[in-house]
PDB file of C-alpha atoms in Angstrom:
ATOM      1  CA  ARG A   1      -9.559 -16.341  -2.892  1.00  0.00           C
ATOM      2  CA  LYS A   2      -8.799 -15.529  -6.530  1.00  0.00           C
ATOM      3  CA  GLU A   3      -5.150 -15.774  -7.509  1.00  0.00           C
ATOM      4  CA  VAL A   4      -4.976 -12.254  -8.914  1.00  0.00           C
ATOM      5  CA  GLU A   5      -7.634  -9.709  -8.039  1.00  0.00           C
ATOM      6  CA  GLN A   6      -8.252  -6.326  -9.575  1.00  0.00           C
ATOM      7  CA  ASP A   7     -10.973  -3.714  -9.384  1.00  0.00           C
ATOM      8  CA  PRO A   8     -12.716  -4.073 -12.764  1.00  0.00           C
ATOM      9  CA  GLY A   9     -13.569  -0.367 -12.922  1.00  0.00           C
ATOM     10  CA  PRO A  10     -14.332   1.372 -15.133  1.00  0.00           C
ATOM     11  CA  PHE A  11     -12.176   4.295 -14.128  1.00  0.00           C
ATOM     12  CA  ASN A  12     -13.344   7.364 -16.029  1.00  0.00           C
ATOM     13  CA  VAL A  13     -10.812  10.184 -15.724  1.00  0.00           C
ATOM     14  CA  PRO A  14     -10.255  13.472 -17.556  1.00  0.00           C
ATOM     15  CA  GLU A  15      -7.194  14.058 -19.692  1.00  0.00           C
ATOM     16  CA  GLY A  16      -4.225  15.118 -17.619  1.00  0.00           C
ATOM     17  CA  ALA A  17      -5.418  13.364 -14.471  1.00  0.00           C
ATOM     18  CA  THR A  18      -3.385  10.930 -12.400  1.00  0.00           C
ATOM     19  CA  VAL A  19      -4.916   7.507 -11.884  1.00  0.00           C
ATOM     20  CA  ALA A  20      -3.775   4.513  -9.861  1.00  0.00           C
ATOM     21  CA  PHE A  21      -4.702   0.842 -10.061  1.00  0.00           C
ATOM     22  CA  ASN A  22      -4.039  -1.779  -7.434  1.00  0.00           C
ATOM     23  CA  CYS A  23      -3.890  -5.529  -7.663  1.00  0.00           C
ATOM     24  CA  THR A  24      -3.503  -8.269  -5.049  1.00  0.00           C
ATOM     25  CA  TYR A  25      -2.116 -11.749  -5.553  1.00  0.00           C
ATOM     26  CA  SER A  26      -2.524 -14.847  -3.416  1.00  0.00           C
ATOM     27  CA  ASN A  27       0.690 -16.826  -3.922  1.00  0.00           C
ATOM     28  CA  SER A  28       3.426 -15.399  -1.728  1.00  0.00           C
ATOM     29  CA  ALA A  29       6.032 -17.403  -3.660  1.00  0.00           C
ATOM     30  CA  SER A  30       5.410 -15.551  -6.922  1.00  0.00           C
ATOM     31  CA  GLN A  31       8.583 -13.937  -8.192  1.00  0.00           C
ATOM     32  CA  SER A  32       7.726 -12.106 -11.397  1.00  0.00           C
ATOM     33  CA  PHE A  33       5.145  -9.376 -11.833  1.00  0.00           C
ATOM     34  CA  PHE A  34       3.909  -7.450 -14.837  1.00  0.00           C
ATOM     35  CA  TRP A  35       1.345  -5.043 -16.122  1.00  0.00           C
ATOM     36  CA  TYR A  36      -0.124  -5.799 -19.537  1.00  0.00           C
ATOM     37  CA  ARG A  37      -2.339  -3.514 -21.546  1.00  0.00           C
ATOM     38  CA  GLN A  38      -5.222  -4.734 -23.703  1.00  0.00           C
ATOM     39  CA  ASP A  39      -7.029  -2.478 -26.129  1.00  0.00           C
ATOM     40  CA  CYS A  40     -10.623  -3.251 -27.085  1.00  0.00           C
ATOM     41  CA  ARG A  41     -10.818  -6.364 -29.272  1.00  0.00           C
ATOM     42  CA  LYS A  42      -7.022  -6.653 -29.378  1.00  0.00           C
ATOM     43  CA  GLU A  43      -4.436  -8.910 -27.797  1.00  0.00           C
ATOM     44  CA  PRO A  44      -2.701  -8.170 -24.471  1.00  0.00           C
ATOM     45  CA  LYS A  45       0.691  -6.494 -24.739  1.00  0.00           C
ATOM     46  CA  LEU A  46       3.364  -6.068 -22.103  1.00  0.00           C
ATOM     47  CA  LEU A  47       3.301  -2.576 -20.613  1.00  0.00           C
ATOM     48  CA  MET A  48       6.026  -3.008 -18.024  1.00  0.00           C
ATOM     49  CA  SER A  49       7.597  -5.420 -15.606  1.00  0.00           C
ATOM     50  CA  VAL A  50       7.357  -4.658 -11.900  1.00  0.00           C
ATOM     51  CA  TYR A  51      10.535  -4.768  -9.836  1.00  0.00           C
ATOM     52  CA  SER A  52      10.903  -4.989  -6.073  1.00  0.00           C
ATOM     53  CA  SER A  53      12.369  -1.504  -5.795  1.00  0.00           C
ATOM     54  CA  GLY A  54       9.642   0.016  -7.959  1.00  0.00           C
ATOM     55  CA  ASN A  55      10.227   1.256 -11.465  1.00  0.00           C
ATOM     56  CA  GLU A  56       9.191   4.034 -13.763  1.00  0.00           C
ATOM     57  CA  ASP A  57       8.736   4.274 -17.510  1.00  0.00           C
ATOM     58  CA  GLY A  58       7.814   7.759 -18.605  1.00  0.00           C
ATOM     59  CA  ARG A  59       4.387   8.563 -17.196  1.00  0.00           C
ATOM     60  CA  PHE A  60       3.970   5.056 -15.756  1.00  0.00           C
ATOM     61  CA  THR A  61       5.173   3.961 -12.321  1.00  0.00           C
ATOM     62  CA  ALA A  62       4.871   0.431 -10.962  1.00  0.00           C
ATOM     63  CA  GLN A  63       5.270  -0.559  -7.329  1.00  0.00           C
ATOM     64  CA  LEU A  64       5.441  -3.936  -5.582  1.00  0.00           C
ATOM     65  CA  ASN A  65       4.685  -4.593  -1.927  1.00  0.00           C
ATOM     66  CA  ARG A  66       5.646  -8.188  -1.190  1.00  0.00           C
ATOM     67  CA  ALA A  67       4.591  -8.063   2.461  1.00  0.00           C
ATOM     68  CA  SER A  68       1.042  -7.112   1.525  1.00  0.00           C
ATOM     69  CA  GLN A  69       1.113  -8.971  -1.788  1.00  0.00           C
ATOM     70  CA  TYR A  70      -0.059  -6.103  -3.883  1.00  0.00           C
ATOM     71  CA  ILE A  71       1.086  -4.376  -7.029  1.00  0.00           C
ATOM     72  CA  SER A  72       0.205  -0.896  -8.189  1.00  0.00           C
ATOM     73  CA  LEU A  73       0.318   1.063 -11.410  1.00  0.00           C
ATOM     74  CA  LEU A  74       0.272   4.852 -11.466  1.00  0.00           C
ATOM     75  CA  ILE A  75      -0.395   6.781 -14.661  1.00  0.00           C
ATOM     76  CA  ARG A  76       0.395  10.492 -14.630  1.00  0.00           C
ATOM     77  CA  ASP A  77      -0.875  13.097 -17.090  1.00  0.00           C
ATOM     78  CA  SER A  78      -3.396  10.678 -18.646  1.00  0.00           C
ATOM     79  CA  LYS A  79      -3.781  10.737 -22.419  1.00  0.00           C
ATOM     80  CA  LEU A  80      -6.770   9.686 -24.496  1.00  0.00           C
ATOM     81  CA  SER A  81      -4.566   6.916 -25.887  1.00  0.00           C
ATOM     82  CA  ASP A  82      -4.196   5.430 -22.403  1.00  0.00           C
ATOM     83  CA  SER A  83      -7.804   4.215 -22.595  1.00  0.00           C
ATOM     84  CA  ALA A  84      -7.565   0.434 -22.368  1.00  0.00           C
ATOM     85  CA  THR A  85      -7.856  -2.458 -19.941  1.00  0.00           C
ATOM     86  CA  TYR A  86      -4.840  -2.974 -17.687  1.00  0.00           C
ATOM     87  CA  LEU A  87      -4.076  -6.543 -16.662  1.00  0.00           C
ATOM     88  CA  CYS A  88      -2.121  -7.400 -13.541  1.00  0.00           C
ATOM     89  CA  VAL A  89       0.005 -10.509 -14.104  1.00  0.00           C
ATOM     90  CA  VAL A  90       2.043 -12.745 -11.802  1.00  0.00           C
ATOM     91  CA  ASN A  91       4.022 -15.887 -12.473  1.00  0.00           C
ATOM     92  CA  ASN A  92       3.148 -19.298 -11.048  1.00  0.00           C
ATOM     93  CA  PRO A  93       6.173 -20.460  -9.129  1.00  0.00           C
ATOM     94  CA  GLY A  94       6.937 -24.151  -9.215  1.00  0.00           C
ATOM     95  CA  ALA A  95       4.952 -24.632 -12.412  1.00  0.00           C
ATOM     96  CA  GLY A  96       7.730 -23.068 -14.409  1.00  0.00           C
ATOM     97  CA  SER A  97       8.471 -19.405 -14.069  1.00  0.00           C
ATOM     98  CA  TYR A  98       7.100 -18.696 -17.538  1.00  0.00           C
ATOM     99  CA  GLN A  99       3.564 -19.722 -16.607  1.00  0.00           C
ATOM    100  CA  LEU A 100       1.572 -16.587 -15.850  1.00  0.00           C
ATOM    101  CA  THR A 101      -1.738 -15.864 -14.138  1.00  0.00           C
ATOM    102  CA  PHE A 102      -3.676 -12.859 -15.385  1.00  0.00           C
ATOM    103  CA  GLY A 103      -6.109 -10.713 -13.462  1.00  0.00           C
ATOM    104  CA  LYS A 104      -9.387  -9.879 -15.174  1.00  0.00           C
ATOM    105  CA  GLY A 105      -8.222  -6.344 -15.739  1.00  0.00           C
ATOM    106  CA  THR A 106      -9.140  -2.782 -14.827  1.00  0.00           C
ATOM    107  CA  LYS A 107     -10.796  -0.727 -17.520  1.00  0.00           C
ATOM    108  CA  LEU A 108      -9.636   2.854 -17.946  1.00  0.00           C
ATOM    109  CA  SER A 109     -11.416   5.479 -20.014  1.00  0.00           C
ATOM    110  CA  VAL A 110      -9.700   8.836 -20.413  1.00  0.00           C
ATOM    111  CA  ILE A 111     -12.217  11.506 -21.299  1.00  0.00           C
ATOM    112  CA  PRO A 112     -11.488  14.714 -23.276  1.00  0.00           C
TER     113      PRO A 112
ATOM    114  CA  ASP B   1       9.773  -9.385 -37.950  1.00  0.00           C
ATOM    115  CA  ALA B   2       6.381 -11.079 -37.916  1.00  0.00           C
ATOM    116  CA  GLY B   3       4.677 -11.542 -34.588  1.00  0.00           C
ATOM    117  CA  VAL B   4       2.600 -14.513 -33.493  1.00  0.00           C
ATOM    118  CA  ILE B   5       0.234 -15.518 -36.283  1.00  0.00           C
ATOM    119  CA  GLN B   6      -3.146 -17.092 -35.646  1.00  0.00           C
ATOM    120  CA  SER B   7      -5.776 -18.395 -38.001  1.00  0.00           C
ATOM    121  CA  PRO B   8      -8.606 -18.125 -38.557  1.00  0.00           C
ATOM    122  CA  ARG B   9      -9.290 -14.706 -37.022  1.00  0.00           C
ATOM    123  CA  HIS B  10     -12.990 -15.440 -36.776  1.00  0.00           C
ATOM    124  CA  GLU B  11     -14.827 -18.738 -36.734  1.00  0.00           C
ATOM    125  CA  VAL B  12     -18.556 -19.330 -36.564  1.00  0.00           C
ATOM    126  CA  THR B  13     -19.657 -22.913 -36.329  1.00  0.00           C
ATOM    127  CA  GLU B  14     -22.551 -25.019 -35.188  1.00  0.00           C
ATOM    128  CA  MET B  15     -22.670 -27.078 -32.051  1.00  0.00           C
ATOM    129  CA  GLY B  16     -21.162 -30.502 -32.567  1.00  0.00           C
ATOM    130  CA  GLN B  17     -18.735 -29.469 -35.282  1.00  0.00           C
ATOM    131  CA  GLU B  18     -14.986 -29.835 -35.012  1.00  0.00           C
ATOM    132  CA  VAL B  19     -12.983 -26.629 -34.726  1.00  0.00           C
ATOM    133  CA  THR B  20      -9.239 -26.307 -35.334  1.00  0.00           C
ATOM    134  CA  LEU B  21      -7.342 -23.191 -34.360  1.00  0.00           C
ATOM    135  CA  ARG B  22      -3.824 -22.610 -35.636  1.00  0.00           C
ATOM    136  CA  CYS B  23      -0.810 -20.744 -34.330  1.00  0.00           C
ATOM    137  CA  LYS B  24       2.636 -19.890 -35.638  1.00  0.00           C
ATOM    138  CA  PRO B  25       4.902 -18.624 -32.836  1.00  0.00           C
ATOM    139  CA  ILE B  26       7.687 -16.100 -33.212  1.00  0.00           C
ATOM    140  CA  SER B  27      10.754 -17.768 -34.660  1.00  0.00           C
ATOM    141  CA  GLY B  28      13.244 -18.763 -31.954  1.00  0.00           C
ATOM    142  CA  HIS B  29      10.743 -18.704 -29.104  1.00  0.00           C
ATOM    143  CA  ASP B  30      10.770 -21.946 -27.131  1.00  0.00           C
ATOM    144  CA  TYR B  31       7.545 -21.535 -25.153  1.00  0.00           C
ATOM    145  CA  LEU B  32       4.052 -21.550 -26.623  1.00  0.00           C
ATOM    146  CA  PHE B  33       0.850 -20.903 -24.678  1.00  0.00           C
ATOM    147  CA  TRP B  34      -2.835 -21.284 -25.507  1.00  0.00           C
ATOM    148  CA  TYR B  35      -5.292 -19.050 -23.618  1.00  0.00           C
ATOM    149  CA  ARG B  36      -9.031 -18.535 -23.665  1.00  0.00           C
ATOM    150  CA  GLN B  37     -10.625 -15.197 -22.795  1.00  0.00           C
ATOM    151  CA  THR B  38     -14.236 -14.580 -21.799  1.00  0.00           C
ATOM    152  CA  MET B  39     -15.927 -11.713 -20.001  1.00  0.00           C
ATOM    153  CA  MET B  40     -16.850 -13.959 -17.098  1.00  0.00           C
ATOM    154  CA  ARG B  41     -13.525 -15.687 -16.510  1.00  0.00           C
ATOM    155  CA  GLY B  42     -10.971 -13.353 -18.043  1.00  0.00           C
ATOM    156  CA  LEU B  43      -7.828 -14.819 -19.580  1.00  0.00           C
ATOM    157  CA  GLU B  44      -7.315 -18.493 -18.703  1.00  0.00           C
ATOM    158  CA  LEU B  45      -4.281 -20.605 -19.550  1.00  0.00           C
ATOM    159  CA  LEU B  46      -5.311 -23.818 -21.283  1.00  0.00           C
ATOM    160  CA  ILE B  47      -1.989 -25.496 -22.051  1.00  0.00           C
ATOM    161  CA  TYR B  48       1.623 -24.618 -22.703  1.00  0.00           C
ATOM    162  CA  PHE B  49       4.561 -26.205 -24.498  1.00  0.00           C
ATOM    163  CA  ASN B  50       8.296 -25.959 -24.054  1.00  0.00           C
ATOM    164  CA  ASN B  51      10.419 -27.011 -27.021  1.00  0.00           C
ATOM    165  CA  ASN B  52       7.308 -28.577 -28.604  1.00  0.00           C
ATOM    166  CA  VAL B  53       6.587 -30.732 -25.525  1.00  0.00           C
ATOM    167  CA  PRO B  54       3.354 -30.175 -23.558  1.00  0.00           C
ATOM    168  CA  ILE B  55       4.285 -29.174 -20.021  1.00  0.00           C
ATOM    169  CA  ASP B  56       0.996 -28.434 -18.310  1.00  0.00           C
ATOM    170  CA  ASP B  57      -2.464 -29.086 -19.733  1.00  0.00           C
ATOM    171  CA  SER B  58      -4.349 -28.774 -16.456  1.00  0.00           C
ATOM    172  CA  GLY B  59      -6.232 -25.783 -17.820  1.00  0.00           C
ATOM    173  CA  MET B  60      -7.796 -27.727 -20.673  1.00  0.00           C
ATOM    174  CA  PRO B  61     -11.487 -27.778 -19.757  1.00  0.00           C
ATOM    175  CA  GLU B  62     -12.281 -31.344 -20.810  1.00  0.00           C
ATOM    176  CA  ASP B  63     -11.494 -34.139 -23.212  1.00  0.00           C
ATOM    177  CA  ARG B  64     -13.145 -32.305 -26.056  1.00  0.00           C
ATOM    178  CA  PHE B  65     -10.085 -30.051 -26.150  1.00  0.00           C
ATOM    179  CA  SER B  66      -6.727 -31.186 -27.480  1.00  0.00           C
ATOM    180  CA  ALA B  67      -3.556 -29.379 -28.522  1.00  0.00           C
ATOM    181  CA  LYS B  68      -0.512 -30.394 -30.513  1.00  0.00           C
ATOM    182  CA  MET B  69       2.796 -28.871 -31.450  1.00  0.00           C
ATOM    183  CA  PRO B  70       4.343 -31.042 -34.161  1.00  0.00           C
ATOM    184  CA  ASN B  71       7.269 -28.664 -34.694  1.00  0.00           C
ATOM    185  CA  ALA B  72       8.729 -25.417 -33.429  1.00  0.00           C
ATOM    186  CA  SER B  73       6.776 -23.282 -35.884  1.00  0.00           C
ATOM    187  CA  PHE B  74       3.245 -24.636 -35.614  1.00  0.00           C
ATOM    188  CA  SER B  75       0.618 -25.545 -33.040  1.00  0.00           C
ATOM    189  CA  THR B  76      -3.060 -26.427 -33.160  1.00  0.00           C
ATOM    190  CA  LEU B  77      -5.881 -26.343 -30.652  1.00  0.00           C
ATOM    191  CA  LYS B  78      -8.776 -28.598 -31.537  1.00  0.00           C
ATOM    192  CA  ILE B  79     -12.277 -28.714 -30.065  1.00  0.00           C
ATOM    193  CA  GLN B  80     -14.355 -31.765 -30.936  1.00  0.00           C
ATOM    194  CA  PRO B  81     -17.299 -31.632 -30.590  1.00  0.00           C
ATOM    195  CA  SER B  82     -17.762 -27.903 -30.040  1.00  0.00           C
ATOM    196  CA  GLU B  83     -20.434 -26.512 -27.701  1.00  0.00           C
ATOM    197  CA  PRO B  84     -21.943 -23.015 -27.329  1.00  0.00           C
ATOM    198  CA  ARG B  85     -20.084 -22.523 -24.023  1.00  0.00           C
ATOM    199  CA  ASP B  86     -16.801 -22.778 -25.929  1.00  0.00           C
ATOM    200  CA  SER B  87     -17.528 -19.390 -27.498  1.00  0.00           C
ATOM    201  CA  ALA B  88     -14.625 -17.132 -26.559  1.00  0.00           C
ATOM    202  CA  VAL B  89     -11.497 -15.496 -27.910  1.00  0.00           C
ATOM    203  CA  TYR B  90      -8.601 -17.937 -28.076  1.00  0.00           C
ATOM    204  CA  PHE B  91      -5.115 -16.479 -27.913  1.00  0.00           C
ATOM    205  CA  CYS B  92      -1.814 -18.086 -28.682  1.00  0.00           C
ATOM    206  CA  ALA B  93       1.332 -16.562 -27.160  1.00  0.00           C
ATOM    207  CA  SER B  94       5.020 -17.355 -27.410  1.00  0.00           C
ATOM    208  CA  SER B  95       8.019 -16.382 -25.330  1.00  0.00           C
ATOM    209  CA  LEU B  96      11.769 -16.789 -25.104  1.00  0.00           C
ATOM    210  CA  ASN B  97      12.298 -15.159 -21.735  1.00  0.00           C
ATOM    211  CA  ASN B  98       9.737 -13.660 -19.407  1.00  0.00           C
ATOM    212  CA  GLU B  99       7.745 -11.565 -21.855  1.00  0.00           C
ATOM    213  CA  GLN B 100       4.887 -13.287 -23.628  1.00  0.00           C
ATOM    214  CA  PHE B 101       3.921 -12.057 -27.081  1.00  0.00           C
ATOM    215  CA  PHE B 102       0.318 -12.658 -28.009  1.00  0.00           C
ATOM    216  CA  GLY B 103      -1.210 -13.319 -31.372  1.00  0.00           C
ATOM    217  CA  PRO B 104      -4.302 -11.384 -32.497  1.00  0.00           C
ATOM    218  CA  GLY B 105      -6.600 -14.169 -31.325  1.00  0.00           C
ATOM    219  CA  THR B 106      -9.351 -16.259 -32.874  1.00  0.00           C
ATOM    220  CA  ARG B 107     -12.877 -15.175 -32.048  1.00  0.00           C
ATOM    221  CA  LEU B 108     -14.928 -18.383 -31.881  1.00  0.00           C
ATOM    222  CA  THR B 109     -18.703 -18.444 -31.897  1.00  0.00           C
ATOM    223  CA  VAL B 110     -20.479 -21.772 -31.511  1.00  0.00           C
ATOM    224  CA  LEU B 111     -24.161 -21.586 -32.341  1.00  0.00           C
TER     225      LEU B 111
END
């Protein structure tokens, strides 16, 4: 089983739509969770951390389900500028909490 | 404030040649990471340093790869000899706490 699994997509959605991505992770001892965003031919950048109680940042909502070992990202009112690849990221416990494992990403295209 | 700086941005070389990638982390960051990204495998951690000391190099594919961090402001990743399968984008990232800041990457093509 892969450590972090994501649906590669692509997700093609119209502007204004709501879209959700899920991610599963294999190590139940992982403690830190993130969503990174990567634009085409650019470096990954932190979008948001994911907290146990769920958290929201504007149009973006992240949820964590520890029992099922999955993380979700919800984007409301999609904008053209949201088109990117979204990477699910978890830390590797025991190896040092700063060591991260990245999923391969889910590609989102927001269409006019 | 400057972010993570990597050079060169693009490198095209022939099989068998030595390749050296360079990274300058964000000042004050005590962790430095080297990643490789390909379509097939995604983003893979190669090695990381804490306070200039290599902590985990289990992701380094083989002996042809080596990395050094002689001081807090500079690190290199060397491939010798290079092979076509090493073609990828190599990212350097640094962090102080949980968030990792990535450099723009070096796009390596080995012919």
